[in-house]
mmCIF file of C-alpha atoms (C1' of nucleotides) in Angstrom:
data_model
loop_
_atom_site.group_PDB
_atom_site.id
_atom_site.type_symbol
_atom_site.label_atom_id
_atom_site.label_comp_id
_atom_site.label_asym_id
_atom_site.label_seq_id
_atom_site.Cartn_x
_atom_site.Cartn_y
_atom_site.Cartn_z
ATOM 1 C CA MET A 7 0.000 0.000 0.000
ATOM 2 C CA GLU A 8 2.765 2.342 0.882
ATOM 3 C CA ALA A 9 4.591 1.481 -2.268
ATOM 4 C CA ARG A 10 1.331 2.095 -3.989
ATOM 5 C CA ALA A 11 1.032 5.480 -2.405
ATOM 6 C CA ALA A 12 4.608 6.307 -3.103
ATOM 7 C CA SER A 13 4.320 5.432 -6.736
ATOM 8 C CA GLN A 14 1.147 7.424 -7.011
ATOM 9 C CA PHE A 15 2.653 10.574 -5.646
ATOM 10 C CA SER A 16 6.316 10.816 -6.263
ATOM 11 C CA PRO A 17 8.155 13.582 -4.453
ATOM 12 C CA PHE A 18 8.627 15.260 -7.769
ATOM 13 C CA SER A 19 4.938 15.666 -8.264
ATOM 14 C CA MET A 20 4.148 16.846 -4.771
ATOM 15 C CA SER A 21 3.242 20.273 -5.934
ATOM 16 C CA GLY A 22 0.438 18.691 -7.893
ATOM 17 C CA ASN A 23 -1.303 17.481 -4.773
ATOM 18 C CA PHE A 24 -2.477 20.759 -3.388
ATOM 19 C CA CYS A 25 -6.185 20.598 -3.772
ATOM 20 C CA SER A 26 -7.649 24.043 -3.800
ATOM 21 C CA GLU A 27 -6.202 27.392 -4.638
ATOM 22 C CA GLU A 28 -6.319 28.174 -0.949
ATOM 23 C CA ASP A 29 -4.410 25.013 -0.174
ATOM 24 C CA GLN A 30 -1.825 25.938 -2.725
ATOM 25 C CA LEU A 31 -1.376 29.326 -1.128
ATOM 26 C CA LEU A 32 -1.024 27.693 2.261
ATOM 27 C CA GLU A 33 0.977 24.859 0.717
ATOM 28 C CA VAL A 34 -1.103 22.185 2.366
ATOM 29 C CA LYS A 35 -0.479 18.806 0.876
ATOM 30 C CA LYS A 36 -3.178 16.184 0.736
ATOM 31 C CA GLY A 37 -3.469 12.641 -0.450
ATOM 32 C CA PRO A 38 -1.400 9.530 0.182
ATOM 33 C CA TRP A 39 1.771 9.823 2.204
ATOM 34 C CA THR A 40 5.171 9.150 0.695
ATOM 35 C CA GLU A 41 7.911 7.179 2.404
ATOM 36 C CA GLU A 42 9.872 10.387 2.853
ATOM 37 C CA GLU A 43 6.987 12.018 4.632
ATOM 38 C CA ASP A 44 6.518 8.980 6.821
ATOM 39 C CA ALA A 45 10.165 9.034 7.821
ATOM 40 C CA LEU A 46 9.971 12.723 8.568
ATOM 41 C CA LEU A 47 6.881 12.357 10.693
ATOM 42 C CA LEU A 48 8.275 9.341 12.497
ATOM 43 C CA ASN A 49 11.382 11.271 13.326
ATOM 44 C CA CYS A 50 9.418 14.230 14.615
ATOM 45 C CA VAL A 51 7.201 12.111 16.820
ATOM 46 C CA ASN A 52 10.293 10.445 18.238
ATOM 47 C CA VAL A 53 11.705 13.846 19.046
ATOM 48 C CA TYR A 54 8.635 15.732 20.196
ATOM 49 C CA GLY A 55 6.407 12.877 21.278
ATOM 50 C CA GLU A 56 2.774 12.293 20.466
ATOM 51 C CA GLY A 57 0.344 15.163 20.708
ATOM 52 C CA ARG A 58 0.800 18.786 19.686
ATOM 53 C CA TRP A 59 0.134 17.748 16.136
ATOM 54 C CA ASN A 60 -0.021 21.225 14.721
ATOM 55 C CA SER A 61 3.415 21.950 16.145
ATOM 56 C CA ILE A 62 4.770 18.719 14.750
ATOM 57 C CA ALA A 63 3.281 19.551 11.393
ATOM 58 C CA SER A 64 5.086 22.862 11.277
ATOM 59 C CA PHE A 65 8.364 21.753 12.908
ATOM 60 C CA SER A 66 8.675 18.803 10.599
ATOM 61 C CA GLY A 67 8.578 20.811 7.457
ATOM 62 C CA LEU A 68 5.843 18.552 6.222
ATOM 63 C CA LYS A 69 3.277 20.458 4.273
ATOM 64 C CA ARG A 70 0.558 18.597 6.092
ATOM 65 C CA THR A 71 -1.991 19.677 8.632
ATOM 66 C CA GLY A 72 -1.671 18.566 12.223
ATOM 67 C CA LYS A 73 -4.784 16.520 11.718
ATOM 68 C CA SER A 74 -3.289 14.694 8.814
ATOM 69 C CA CYS A 75 -0.101 13.989 10.781
ATOM 70 C CA ARG A 76 -2.068 12.644 13.700
ATOM 71 C CA LEU A 77 -4.136 10.396 11.486
ATOM 72 C CA ARG A 78 -1.107 9.040 9.690
ATOM 73 C CA TRP A 79 0.598 8.308 12.973
ATOM 74 C CA LEU A 80 -2.358 6.652 14.622
ATOM 75 C CA ASN A 81 -3.464 4.579 11.673
ATOM 76 C CA TYR A 82 -0.163 3.628 10.157
ATOM 77 C CA LEU A 83 3.083 4.667 11.739
ATOM 78 C CA ARG A 84 2.429 3.862 15.376
ATOM 79 C CA PRO A 85 4.684 0.934 16.263
ATOM 80 C CA ASP A 86 1.942 -1.135 17.838
ATOM 81 C CA VAL A 87 -0.418 -1.007 14.892
ATOM 82 C CA ARG A 88 -1.474 -4.512 13.987
ATOM 83 C CA ARG A 89 -1.954 -5.459 10.406
ATOM 84 C CA GLY A 90 -3.630 -8.369 8.742
ATOM 85 C CA ASN A 91 -7.011 -10.010 8.907
ATOM 86 C CA ILE A 92 -9.394 -9.393 11.744
ATOM 87 C CA THR A 93 -9.400 -12.631 13.715
ATOM 88 C CA LEU A 94 -12.508 -14.482 14.778
ATOM 89 C CA GLN A 95 -11.973 -13.357 18.339
ATOM 90 C CA GLU A 96 -11.678 -9.800 17.207
ATOM 91 C CA GLN A 97 -14.779 -10.118 15.069
ATOM 92 C CA LEU A 98 -16.745 -11.412 18.004
ATOM 93 C CA LEU A 99 -15.434 -8.688 20.218
ATOM 94 C CA ILE A 100 -16.345 -6.039 17.706
ATOM 95 C CA LEU A 101 -19.890 -7.351 17.495
ATOM 96 C CA GLU A 102 -20.185 -7.522 21.245
ATOM 97 C CA LEU A 103 -18.846 -4.071 21.819
ATOM 98 C CA HIS A 104 -20.785 -2.531 18.988
ATOM 99 C CA SER A 105 -23.995 -3.968 20.338
ATOM 100 C CA ARG A 106 -23.176 -2.234 23.570
ATOM 101 C CA TRP A 107 -21.756 1.070 22.422
ATOM 102 C CA GLY A 108 -22.855 1.506 18.839
ATOM 103 C CA ASN A 109 -20.566 3.408 16.511
ATOM 104 C CA ARG A 110 -18.124 4.397 19.217
ATOM 105 C CA TRP A 111 -15.215 3.178 17.147
ATOM 106 C CA SER A 112 -12.455 4.649 19.192
ATOM 107 C CA LYS A 113 -13.912 3.163 22.342
ATOM 108 C CA ILE A 114 -14.256 -0.224 20.700
ATOM 109 C CA ALA A 115 -10.726 0.046 19.402
ATOM 110 C CA GLN A 116 -9.442 0.403 22.951
ATOM 111 C CA TYR A 117 -10.342 -3.232 23.508
ATOM 112 C CA LEU A 118 -8.629 -4.462 20.388
ATOM 113 C CA PRO A 119 -4.960 -3.805 20.951
ATOM 114 C CA GLY A 120 -3.209 -2.658 17.845
ATOM 115 C CA ARG A 121 -6.374 -2.126 15.887
ATOM 116 C CA THR A 122 -7.366 1.375 14.944
ATOM 117 C CA ASP A 123 -10.822 2.847 15.076
ATOM 118 C CA ASN A 124 -10.547 3.390 11.362
ATOM 119 C CA GLU A 125 -9.843 -0.261 10.748
ATOM 120 C CA ILE A 126 -12.746 -1.383 12.890
ATOM 121 C CA LYS A 127 -15.025 1.122 11.289
ATOM 122 C CA ASN A 128 -14.013 -0.089 7.857
ATOM 123 C CA TYR A 129 -14.565 -3.671 8.928
ATOM 124 C CA TRP A 130 -18.025 -2.845 10.128
ATOM 125 C CA ARG A 131 -18.976 -0.955 7.052
ATOM 126 C CA THR A 132 -17.621 -3.416 4.536
ATOM 127 C CA ARG A 133 -18.541 -6.687 6.232
ATOM 128 C CA VAL A 134 -21.329 -6.249 8.686
ATOM 129 C CA GLN A 135 -23.326 -3.659 6.842
ATOM 130 C CA LYS A 136 -23.106 -5.794 3.775
ATOM 131 C CA GLN A 137 -24.903 -8.555 5.622
ATOM 132 C CA ALA A 138 -27.677 -6.196 6.600
ATOM 133 C CA LYS A 139 -27.995 -5.074 3.043
ATOM 134 C CA GLN A 140 -28.293 -8.635 1.845
ATOM 135 C CA MET A 141 -30.926 -9.332 4.430
ATOM 136 C CA LYS A 142 -32.707 -6.220 3.233
ATOM 137 C CA CYS A 143 -32.904 -4.756 6.680
ATOM 138 C CA ASP A 144 -31.315 -1.858 8.418
ATOM 139 C CA VAL A 145 -28.075 -2.522 10.242
ATOM 140 C CA ASN A 146 -29.520 -0.787 13.296
ATOM 141 C CA SER A 147 -32.821 -2.602 13.191
ATOM 142 C CA LYS A 148 -33.842 -4.894 15.978
ATOM 143 C CA GLN A 149 -34.120 -7.770 13.557
ATOM 144 C CA PHE A 150 -30.579 -7.406 12.430
ATOM 145 C CA ARG A 151 -29.254 -6.991 15.939
ATOM 146 C CA ASP A 152 -31.139 -10.081 16.993
ATOM 147 C CA ALA A 153 -29.695 -11.968 14.077
ATOM 148 C CA MET A 154 -26.254 -10.978 15.229
ATOM 149 C CA ARG A 155 -26.876 -11.884 18.827
ATOM 150 C CA PHE A 156 -28.660 -15.144 18.353
ATOM 151 C CA VAL A 157 -27.066 -16.597 15.300
ATOM 152 C CA TRP A 158 -23.877 -14.969 14.207
ATOM 153 C CA MET A 159 -22.263 -14.459 17.560
ATOM 154 C CA PRO A 160 -23.007 -17.950 18.866
ATOM 155 C CA ARG A 161 -21.744 -19.255 15.583
ATOM 156 C CA LEU A 162 -18.568 -17.259 15.950
ATOM 157 C CA ARG A 163 -18.119 -18.616 19.453
ATOM 158 C CA GLU A 164 -18.479 -22.118 18.176
ATOM 159 C CA ARG A 165 -15.867 -21.454 15.564
ATOM 160 C CA ILE A 166 -13.522 -19.994 18.081
ATOM 161 C CA GLU A 167 -14.022 -22.926 20.392
ATOM 162 C CA SER A 168 -13.453 -25.498 17.716
ATOM 163 C CA SER A 169 -10.474 -23.523 16.602
ATOM 164 C CA SER A 170 -8.991 -23.407 20.058
ATOM 165 C CA ALA A 171 -9.816 -27.061 20.556
ATOM 166 C CA ASN A 172 -7.854 -27.819 17.453
ATOM 167 C CA ASN A 173 -5.039 -25.675 18.675
ATOM 168 C CA ALA A 174 -5.072 -26.583 22.314
ATOM 169 C CA SER A 175 -2.434 -24.068 23.131
ATOM 170 C CA SER A 176 -4.321 -21.154 21.700
ATOM 171 C CA ALA A 177 -6.942 -20.662 24.329
ATOM 172 C CA MET A 178 -8.999 -17.582 23.795
ATOM 173 C CA VAL A 179 -7.786 -14.615 25.702
ATOM 174 C CA ASP A 180 -10.545 -12.293 26.614
ATOM 175 C CA PRO A 181 -9.357 -8.743 27.002
ATOM 176 C CA ILE A 182 -12.273 -7.559 29.060
ATOM 177 C CA ASN A 183 -13.310 -10.075 31.635
ATOM 178 C CA ASN A 184 -14.836 -12.723 29.470
ATOM 179 C CA PHE A 185 -16.902 -10.166 27.751
ATOM 180 C CA ALA A 186 -16.402 -11.754 24.431
ATOM 181 C CA CYS A 187 -16.618 -15.313 25.620
ATOM 182 C CA THR A 188 -19.849 -15.267 27.504
ATOM 183 C CA THR A 189 -21.594 -11.991 26.808
ATOM 184 C CA ASP A 190 -22.276 -10.290 30.085
ATOM 185 C CA HIS A 191 -25.933 -9.621 29.472
ATOM 186 C CA HIS A 192 -26.388 -13.243 28.618
ATOM 187 C CA ALA A 193 -24.867 -14.188 31.921
ATOM 188 C CA ALA A 194 -23.983 -17.501 30.450
ATOM 189 C CA ALA A 195 -21.380 -19.420 32.320
ATOM 190 C CA GLY A 196 -18.800 -21.099 30.224
ATOM 191 C CA HIS A 197 -19.040 -21.191 26.499
ATOM 192 C CA PRO A 198 -22.503 -22.136 25.448
ATOM 193 C CA THR A 199 -23.357 -23.607 22.140
ATOM 194 C CA SER A 200 -25.526 -21.591 19.868
ATOM 195 C CA ASN A 201 -28.567 -23.435 21.107
ATOM 196 C CA GLN A 202 -27.725 -22.872 24.707
ATOM 197 C CA THR A 203 -26.940 -19.278 24.178
ATOM 198 C CA ALA A 204 -30.134 -18.583 22.347
ATOM 199 C CA TYR A 205 -32.284 -20.160 25.025
ATOM 200 C CA GLN A 206 -30.425 -18.525 27.824
ATOM 201 C CA VAL A 207 -30.831 -15.149 26.310
ATOM 202 C CA VAL A 208 -34.493 -15.484 25.629
ATOM 203 C CA GLY A 209 -35.244 -17.176 28.872
ATOM 204 C CA LYS A 210 -33.383 -14.681 30.922
ATOM 205 C CA SER A 211 -34.113 -11.373 29.369
ATOM 206 C CA GLY A 212 -37.677 -11.978 28.359
ATOM 207 C CA SER A 213 -37.531 -8.663 26.630
ATOM 208 C CA SER A 214 -36.761 -9.929 23.218
ATOM 209 C CA SER A 215 -39.454 -10.569 20.704
ATOM 210 C CA PHE A 216 -37.247 -13.292 19.372
ATOM 211 C CA ASP A 217 -39.193 -16.290 20.554
ATOM 212 C CA ARG A 218 -37.932 -19.649 21.607
ATOM 213 C CA SER A 219 -38.887 -21.465 18.469
ATOM 214 C CA LEU A 220 -37.307 -18.852 16.335
ATOM 215 C CA CYS A 221 -34.086 -19.050 18.256
ATOM 216 C CA SER A 222 -34.172 -22.765 18.102
ATOM 217 C CA GLU A 223 -34.761 -22.871 14.409
ATOM 218 C CA MET A 224 -32.149 -20.274 13.764
ATOM 219 C CA ALA A 225 -29.658 -22.178 15.799
ATOM 220 C CA ILE A 226 -30.537 -25.342 13.959
ATOM 221 C CA ALA A 227 -30.246 -23.554 10.691
ATOM 222 C CA ALA A 228 -26.924 -22.181 11.726
ATOM 223 C CA SER A 229 -25.506 -25.421 12.984
ATOM 224 C CA SER A 230 -26.900 -27.582 10.222
ATOM 225 C CA SER A 231 -25.590 -25.427 7.486
ATOM 226 C CA ASP A 232 -22.005 -26.148 8.085
ATOM 227 C CA LEU A 233 -21.084 -25.857 4.492
ATOM 228 C CA SER A 234 -17.574 -25.126 3.731
ATOM 229 C CA TYR A 235 -15.814 -24.864 0.525
ATOM 230 C CA SER A 236 -13.365 -27.399 -0.627
ATOM 231 C CA GLY A 237 -11.903 -27.507 -4.017
ATOM 232 C CA SER A 238 -10.420 -25.108 -6.442
ATOM 233 C CA THR A 239 -8.319 -22.158 -5.540
ATOM 234 C CA GLN A 240 -10.924 -20.059 -7.210
ATOM 235 C CA GLY A 241 -13.295 -20.923 -4.441
ATOM 236 C CA ALA A 242 -10.757 -20.076 -1.816
ATOM 237 C CA SER A 243 -10.163 -16.703 -3.276
ATOM 238 C CA LEU A 244 -13.849 -16.104 -3.294
ATOM 239 C CA ALA A 245 -14.015 -16.248 0.442
ATOM 240 C CA PRO A 246 -12.852 -12.908 1.647
ATOM 241 C CA THR A 247 -14.059 -13.007 5.219
ATOM 242 C CA ALA A 248 -15.640 -15.142 7.814
ATOM 243 C CA TRP A 249 -18.806 -13.206 7.337
ATOM 244 C CA ASP A 250 -19.379 -12.842 3.733
ATOM 245 C CA PRO A 251 -22.482 -14.753 2.787
ATOM 246 C CA ALA A 252 -22.350 -14.323 -0.914
ATOM 247 C CA GLY A 253 -18.684 -14.245 -1.483
ATOM 248 C CA SER A 254 -17.379 -17.468 -0.189
ATOM 249 C CA CYS A 255 -19.073 -20.725 0.281
ATOM 250 C CA CYS A 256 -21.098 -22.335 -2.449
ATOM 251 C CA THR A 257 -21.676 -19.206 -4.362
ATOM 252 C CA GLU A 258 -23.197 -19.685 -7.725
ATOM 253 C CA SER A 259 -19.991 -18.725 -9.326
ATOM 254 C CA SER A 260 -17.954 -21.192 -7.369
ATOM 255 C CA ILE A 261 -20.384 -23.955 -8.136
ATOM 256 C CA ASN A 262 -20.735 -23.088 -11.740
ATOM 257 C CA GLY A 263 -17.075 -22.552 -11.976
ATOM 258 C CA GLY A 264 -16.429 -26.142 -11.099
ATOM 259 C CA GLY A 265 -15.666 -25.843 -7.416
ATOM 260 C CA SER A 266 -17.217 -28.324 -5.060
ATOM 261 C CA CYS A 267 -19.136 -27.764 -1.914
ATOM 262 C CA SER A 268 -19.402 -30.276 0.820
ATOM 263 C CA ARG A 269 -20.805 -30.572 4.248
ATOM 264 C CA HIS A 270 -18.103 -31.547 6.605
ATOM 265 C CA GLU A 271 -17.288 -31.886 10.208
ATOM 266 C CA GLY A 272 -13.669 -31.934 10.950
ATOM 267 C CA LEU A 273 -10.536 -30.077 11.478
ATOM 268 C CA ILE A 274 -10.287 -26.664 10.007
ATOM 269 C CA ASP A 275 -7.070 -24.847 10.325
ATOM 270 C CA GLU A 276 -6.890 -21.268 11.470
ATOM 271 C CA GLY A 277 -6.271 -19.925 8.018
ATOM 272 C CA ASP A 278 -9.292 -21.649 6.561
ATOM 273 C CA LEU A 279 -11.291 -20.619 9.542
ATOM 274 C CA MET A 280 -10.506 -17.020 8.938
ATOM 275 C CA MET A 281 -11.789 -17.309 5.449
ATOM 276 C CA GLU A 282 -14.684 -19.496 6.183
ATOM 277 C CA ASN A 283 -18.168 -18.296 5.725
ATOM 278 C CA LEU A 284 -20.318 -18.191 8.804
ATOM 279 C CA TRP A 285 -23.435 -16.955 7.215
ATOM 280 C CA TYR A 286 -24.760 -19.239 4.627
ATOM 281 C CA ASP A 287 -27.528 -18.943 2.141
ATOM 282 C CA GLU A 288 -29.946 -21.017 4.127
ATOM 283 C CA ASN A 289 -29.384 -18.923 7.218
ATOM 284 C CA ILE A 290 -30.133 -15.823 5.227
ATOM 285 C CA TRP A 291 -33.167 -17.434 3.696
ATOM 286 C CA PHE A 292 -34.392 -18.481 7.086
ATOM 287 C CA LEU A 293 -33.871 -15.085 8.621
ATOM 288 C CA GLN A 294 -35.503 -13.334 5.749
ATOM 289 C CA GLN A 295 -38.539 -15.537 6.198
ATOM 290 C CA GLN A 296 -38.662 -14.540 9.837
ATOM 291 C CA LEU A 297 -38.217 -10.890 9.040
ATOM 292 C CA PHE A 298 -40.966 -10.878 6.471
ATOM 293 C CA ASP A 299 -43.220 -12.738 8.847
ATOM 294 C CA ASP A 300 -42.707 -9.917 11.280
ATOM 295 C "C1'" DA B 24 -6.766 -8.555 -23.636
ATOM 296 C "C1'" DA B 25 -9.839 -5.136 -22.347
ATOM 297 C "C1'" DC B 26 -13.402 -3.650 -19.700
ATOM 298 C "C1'" DT B 27 -16.533 -3.426 -15.646
ATOM 299 C "C1'" DC B 28 -17.637 -3.770 -11.041
ATOM 300 C "C1'" DA B 29 -17.409 -4.637 -6.176
ATOM 301 C "C1'" DG B 30 -14.489 -4.815 -2.179
ATOM 302 C "C1'" DC B 31 -11.352 -2.743 0.520
ATOM 303 C "C1'" DC B 32 -8.792 0.723 2.923
ATOM 304 C "C1'" DA B 33 -6.209 5.055 3.524
ATOM 305 C "C1'" DA B 34 -7.130 9.614 3.949
ATOM 306 C "C1'" DC B 35 -10.038 13.693 4.148
ATOM 307 C "C1'" DC B 36 -13.831 16.460 6.106
ATOM 308 C "C1'" DG B 37 -16.961 18.444 9.407
ATOM 309 C "C1'" DC B 38 -18.246 18.827 13.883
ATOM 310 C "C1'" DG B 39 -18.168 18.845 18.851
ATOM 311 C "C1'" DG B 40 -15.716 19.047 23.091
ATOM 312 C "C1'" DC B 41 -11.859 20.453 25.677
ATOM 313 C "C1'" DT B 42 -8.138 23.609 26.803
ATOM 314 C "C1'" DT B 43 -5.864 27.839 26.728
ATOM 315 C "C1'" DT B 44 -5.664 32.746 26.564
ATOM 316 C "C1'" DT C 24 -16.776 34.540 30.557
ATOM 317 C "C1'" DA C 25 -15.988 34.526 25.773
ATOM 318 C "C1'" DA C 26 -13.159 33.581 21.903
ATOM 319 C "C1'" DA C 27 -9.705 31.033 19.618
ATOM 320 C "C1'" DG C 28 -7.135 27.070 18.877
ATOM 321 C "C1'" DC C 29 -6.425 22.286 19.153
ATOM 322 C "C1'" DC C 30 -7.607 17.529 19.311
ATOM 323 C "C1'" DG C 31 -10.305 13.495 18.603
ATOM 324 C "C1'" DC C 32 -14.250 11.165 16.670
ATOM 325 C "C1'" DG C 33 -17.382 9.472 13.249
ATOM 326 C "C1'" DG C 34 -18.893 9.881 8.485
ATOM 327 C "C1'" DT C 35 -17.591 9.993 3.791
ATOM 328 C "C1'" DT C 36 -14.837 9.739 -0.329
ATOM 329 C "C1'" DG C 37 -11.343 8.467 -3.772
ATOM 330 C "C1'" DG C 38 -8.632 5.267 -5.830
ATOM 331 C "C1'" DC C 39 -6.283 0.766 -6.139
ATOM 332 C "C1'" DT C 40 -6.878 -4.212 -6.674
ATOM 333 C "C1'" DG C 41 -8.634 -8.402 -8.116
ATOM 334 C "C1'" DA C 42 -12.416 -11.142 -9.838
ATOM 335 C "C1'" DG C 43 -15.715 -11.703 -13.317
ATOM 336 C "C1'" DT C 44 -17.322 -11.163 -18.076
#
DNA sequence: AACTCAGCCAACCGCGGCTTT
DNA sequence: TAAAGCCGCGGTTGGCTGAGT
């Protein structure tokens, strides 16, 4: 990405990146950062420390605003920034925390060490909101939140458990007092299965319009639809996330393209798990039926 | 091979709150 | 106490990439 940015805006064309006439007068540069700029900013932060971004912007000689410097530091240059796929644990945590705090990205990010609010926000928008769109309901609707709580999150927990069972040494570490493992409001001891979780939630809260049979059926739908892709590399590349319902498992394209889908119960390695689809067509179909019935 | 499109992510923008003067 | 400046947050956008046609 950085190479990408660097090639896009070579130092020799920097003068071309001033957006407005006003920016040109003030010599404010916008757009992707170059390696030189990164080095300069890094050096300045090492010298002056974090904070006082406007001062850093002017001391550094960078033709950037303090805001831009801060953003670049927080989202990219900070030494503890984690890169790579959002893990299942992180996904679950994001869902949990979002259900509690909503779009408080920076607050959520505090519980995901190394992840930035921007990254989490992007994850939410690209993955989770896509699911809502496919279910033809609003991401903030009760239906969608229920779907997350009663199907997706239990399903994620199952995946995490089976993953950690397969890798005995990689027990799930919960950063905030088992928040992710048990869901506090569910008050479920241990790590319930999706069925258990659904019943516990409904039985305990009593406030949800998600009835017992619905939960049960959803859980059955979720657990019985353990379809995972096996076959061509094309299929593998079609599975971008653990969420994506249309992109990964048994999509029309993968089937038509000669890939094979199979139900399986067995060992799934972490890499496959990351890519595996948790939300399958039949789950979506089932939920949509429920939503329309409402 | 060329084109289109969707996904993804880095970066920008606007706004509100806090701090300083 | 009011005004100005700064910082941080959440929403939005622009552009690259890769898959599909």
